[in-house]
Amino acid sequence: MGVRIGVLALQGDVSEHIDAFRDAVRAFGSQRSISVVQVRKPEEITGLDVLAIPGGESTTISRLIEKNRLFDPIVEFEGGIFATCAGMVVMAGIVDDPRVHPLGLMDYKVKRNAFGRQRDSFEADIAIAGLDRPFHAVFIRAPVAEHPGNGIKVLGFLPEGVVAMEQGRFMALSFHPELGRDPRLHIRFLKNCGLL
Ligand code: GLN
């Protein structure tokens, strides 16, 4: 049976996530096939192994999650969730912007656009716990997390705050691994979910 991946396709960089998951499974050398669907309706979540919540604009993604009646199905989803940037914002327990209704799946507080105008978008090599060499990370109007709860493993941080976390079948990153060519975080996430 292949790995069934859904990408929440309400807004944001959807196709990059699809390609990155395909590349990661191939780079790992797995013979497993992959099927990828775009998720816009509640019934499209059923049967997935993994849901990716992409970057984009978290206020818009949050509004569309509610409009499309996806809030409860995502909260109740039992598979892995891979959330990047705006995705990390909506995964949180608390967000510093009342326009976002967070899913509350991971216990941390998010500060949106935490790097200010000077460092609006930038790239940095960051140390990630468990990876043998730094990860080249692309940040685009990125959030940071603060006050991660007990169950959360912090994987990486910058002076402004936490930028990479995992908790069992969840991974939340404030940067965009789907925009680079480094599959290590996708592979690690799929392994955490028991899929590789
Ligand atoms: N700043 C955006 C937000 O909070 C996230 C940016 C991104 O996903 N690249 O929605």
Short mmCIF file of C-alpha atoms and ligand atoms in Angstrom, two decimals:
data_model
loop_
_atom_site.label_atom_id
_atom_site.label_comp_id
_atom_site.label_asym_id
_atom_site.label_seq_id
_atom_site.Cartn_x
_atom_site.Cartn_y
_atom_site.Cartn_z
CA MET A 1 0.00 0.00 0.00
CA GLY A 2 1.37 3.44 -0.88
CA VAL A 3 1.68 6.42 1.39
CA ARG A 4 -1.43 8.55 1.11
CA ILE A 5 -0.63 12.21 1.46
CA GLY A 6 -3.08 15.09 1.46
CA VAL A 7 -2.11 18.71 1.09
CA LEU A 8 -4.54 21.25 2.44
CA ALA A 9 -5.16 23.20 -0.75
CA LEU A 10 -7.12 26.23 0.39
CA GLN A 11 -4.31 28.72 -0.22
CA GLY A 12 -0.50 28.67 -0.23
CA ASP A 13 2.36 26.69 -1.78
CA VAL A 14 0.51 23.43 -2.44
CA SER A 15 2.37 21.95 -5.43
CA GLU A 16 5.77 22.40 -3.76
CA HIS A 17 4.61 20.21 -0.87
CA ILE A 18 3.45 17.50 -3.23
CA ASP A 19 6.81 17.44 -5.05
CA ALA A 20 8.80 17.55 -1.81
CA PHE A 21 7.04 14.48 -0.39
CA ARG A 22 7.55 12.55 -3.63
CA ASP A 23 11.25 13.52 -3.67
CA ALA A 24 11.69 12.55 -0.01
CA VAL A 25 10.29 9.04 -0.47
CA ARG A 26 12.50 8.59 -3.54
CA ALA A 27 15.60 10.01 -1.79
CA PHE A 28 15.07 7.59 1.08
CA GLY A 29 15.22 4.78 -1.46
CA SER A 30 11.79 3.47 -0.54
CA GLN A 31 9.91 1.45 -3.10
CA ARG A 32 6.66 2.63 -1.59
CA SER A 33 4.39 4.43 -3.97
CA ILE A 34 2.91 7.72 -3.02
CA SER A 35 -0.49 9.11 -3.78
CA VAL A 36 -1.16 12.75 -3.21
CA VAL A 37 -4.50 14.47 -3.07
CA GLN A 38 -5.45 18.07 -2.58
CA VAL A 39 -7.76 18.53 0.38
CA ARG A 40 -10.54 21.09 0.20
CA LYS A 41 -13.49 19.18 1.63
CA PRO A 42 -13.97 17.22 4.87
CA GLU A 43 -14.45 13.87 3.11
CA GLU A 44 -11.07 14.22 1.37
CA ILE A 45 -9.26 13.74 4.70
CA THR A 46 -10.65 10.25 5.25
CA GLY A 47 -8.08 7.53 4.63
CA LEU A 48 -5.03 9.79 4.49
CA ASP A 49 -1.79 8.87 6.27
CA VAL A 50 -0.51 12.42 6.31
CA LEU A 51 -1.87 15.92 5.95
CA ALA A 52 0.41 18.84 5.03
CA ILE A 53 -0.68 22.33 6.01
CA PRO A 54 1.31 24.65 3.77
CA GLY A 55 2.66 28.14 4.06
CA GLY A 56 0.59 31.03 2.81
CA GLU A 57 -1.46 33.49 4.78
CA SER A 58 -2.61 32.07 8.08
CA THR A 59 -5.56 34.44 8.50
CA THR A 60 -6.89 33.32 5.11
CA ILE A 61 -6.15 29.63 5.69
CA SER A 62 -7.86 29.79 9.08
CA ARG A 63 -10.93 31.48 7.62
CA LEU A 64 -11.16 28.92 4.79
CA ILE A 65 -10.72 25.99 7.21
CA GLU A 66 -13.86 27.17 9.00
CA LYS A 67 -15.75 28.08 5.83
CA ASN A 68 -15.09 24.63 4.31
CA ARG A 69 -16.05 22.89 7.60
CA LEU A 70 -12.57 21.40 7.93
CA PHE A 71 -11.82 22.49 11.51
CA ASP A 72 -13.18 19.41 13.33
CA PRO A 73 -12.05 16.89 10.69
CA ILE A 74 -8.48 18.19 10.96
CA VAL A 75 -8.55 18.20 14.76
CA GLU A 76 -9.91 14.63 14.76
CA PHE A 77 -7.53 13.40 12.01
CA GLU A 78 -5.40 10.53 13.36
CA GLY A 79 -2.56 10.65 10.83
CA GLY A 80 0.57 12.77 10.72
CA ILE A 81 0.44 16.52 10.22
CA PHE A 82 3.31 18.40 8.61
CA ALA A 83 2.82 22.14 9.07
CA THR A 84 5.03 24.84 7.63
CA CYS A 85 4.99 28.57 8.27
CA ALA A 86 1.31 29.63 8.07
CA GLY A 87 0.61 25.94 8.78
CA MET A 88 2.64 26.24 11.99
CA VAL A 89 0.52 29.26 12.92
CA VAL A 90 -2.77 27.38 12.59
CA MET A 91 -1.44 24.29 14.48
CA ALA A 92 -0.78 26.34 17.61
CA GLY A 93 -2.61 26.59 20.89
CA ILE A 94 -2.46 30.39 20.99
CA VAL A 95 -1.83 32.93 18.20
CA ASP A 96 -1.08 36.61 18.69
CA ASP A 97 -3.72 37.54 16.09
CA PRO A 98 -7.43 37.18 16.83
CA ARG A 99 -8.21 36.63 13.14
CA VAL A 100 -6.63 33.18 13.39
CA HIS A 101 -8.67 30.46 15.10
CA PRO A 102 -5.90 27.96 15.86
CA LEU A 103 -6.45 24.21 15.74
CA GLY A 104 -4.81 23.79 19.16
CA LEU A 105 -3.15 20.55 18.12
CA MET A 106 0.25 21.50 19.53
CA ASP A 107 0.81 23.38 22.76
CA TYR A 108 2.77 26.52 21.90
CA LYS A 109 2.14 30.20 21.39
CA VAL A 110 2.80 31.76 17.99
CA LYS A 111 4.07 35.18 17.16
CA ARG A 112 3.23 35.92 13.51
CA ASN A 113 5.69 37.79 11.29
CA ALA A 114 8.19 37.60 14.12
CA PHE A 115 11.26 38.77 12.23
CA GLY A 116 10.00 42.25 11.36
CA ARG A 117 10.61 44.19 8.20
CA GLN A 118 14.39 44.13 8.25
CA ARG A 119 14.47 40.37 8.04
CA ASP A 120 11.17 39.93 6.25
CA SER A 121 12.51 37.01 4.22
CA PHE A 122 15.91 35.39 4.62
CA GLU A 123 17.77 32.12 4.47
CA ALA A 124 19.84 30.64 7.27
CA ASP A 125 21.69 27.43 8.04
CA ILE A 126 20.22 26.23 11.29
CA ALA A 127 21.14 23.39 13.59
CA ILE A 128 18.32 20.86 13.92
CA ALA A 129 18.37 18.33 16.75
CA GLY A 130 19.07 14.88 15.35
CA LEU A 131 20.42 16.06 11.97
CA ASP A 132 24.15 15.63 11.50
CA ARG A 133 24.67 18.90 9.61
CA PRO A 134 22.78 22.22 9.49
CA PHE A 135 19.59 22.58 7.49
CA HIS A 136 19.43 25.39 4.93
CA ALA A 137 16.13 27.04 5.81
CA VAL A 138 14.08 29.55 3.81
CA PHE A 139 12.07 31.95 5.98
CA ILE A 140 9.30 34.05 4.40
CA ARG A 141 7.50 36.43 6.78
CA ALA A 142 7.96 33.64 9.25
CA PRO A 143 6.42 33.11 12.67
CA VAL A 144 8.18 31.85 15.78
CA ALA A 145 6.86 29.75 18.63
CA GLU A 146 7.14 30.57 22.30
CA HIS A 147 6.40 28.60 25.46
CA PRO A 148 6.35 25.12 23.91
CA GLY A 149 4.53 22.70 26.20
CA ASN A 150 6.02 19.63 27.85
CA GLY A 151 5.17 17.15 25.11
CA ILE A 152 6.94 19.16 22.43
CA LYS A 153 10.47 18.46 21.29
CA VAL A 154 12.17 21.66 20.16
CA LEU A 155 14.31 20.88 17.12
CA GLY A 156 15.65 24.30 16.22
CA PHE A 157 15.59 27.93 17.25
CA LEU A 158 16.91 31.37 16.39
CA PRO A 159 17.35 34.33 18.78
CA GLU A 160 13.75 35.39 17.99
CA GLY A 161 12.23 32.08 19.09
CA VAL A 162 11.57 28.45 18.26
CA VAL A 163 11.46 27.63 14.53
CA ALA A 164 11.19 23.82 14.45
CA MET A 165 9.30 21.38 16.68
CA GLU A 166 7.94 17.89 16.68
CA GLN A 167 5.51 15.97 18.83
CA GLY A 168 4.91 12.38 17.84
CA ARG A 169 3.10 12.44 14.50
CA PHE A 170 3.21 16.26 14.25
CA MET A 171 5.97 18.45 12.86
CA ALA A 172 5.74 22.24 12.81
CA LEU A 173 8.33 24.44 11.10
CA SER A 174 8.38 28.18 10.66
CA PHE A 175 10.47 27.87 7.48
CA HIS A 176 9.84 26.14 4.15
CA PRO A 177 11.66 22.81 3.62
CA GLU A 178 9.38 22.19 0.63
CA LEU A 179 11.17 25.03 -1.20
CA GLY A 180 14.65 23.53 -0.89
CA ARG A 181 16.21 20.32 -2.07
CA ASP A 182 16.96 18.84 1.32
CA PRO A 183 14.58 15.95 2.08
CA ARG A 184 15.84 15.21 5.62
CA LEU A 185 12.96 16.77 7.53
CA HIS A 186 10.33 15.17 5.31
CA ILE A 187 12.05 11.81 5.75
CA ARG A 188 12.26 12.28 9.50
CA PHE A 189 8.59 13.21 9.69
CA LEU A 190 7.50 10.20 7.58
CA LYS A 191 9.64 7.96 9.80
CA ASN A 192 8.10 9.47 12.96
CA CYS A 193 4.72 8.52 11.47
CA GLY A 194 5.90 4.95 10.81
CA LEU A 195 5.56 5.40 7.05
CA LEU A 196 9.20 4.87 6.06
N1 GLN B 1 3.27 35.48 7.83
C1 GLN B 1 2.39 34.51 7.29
C2 GLN B 1 1.23 34.23 8.21
O1 GLN B 1 1.29 34.41 9.39
C3 GLN B 1 3.08 33.20 7.01
C4 GLN B 1 4.01 33.35 5.86
C5 GLN B 1 4.28 32.07 5.14
O2 GLN B 1 3.56 31.08 5.28
N2 GLN B 1 5.28 32.08 4.32
O3 GLN B 1 0.23 33.82 7.72
#
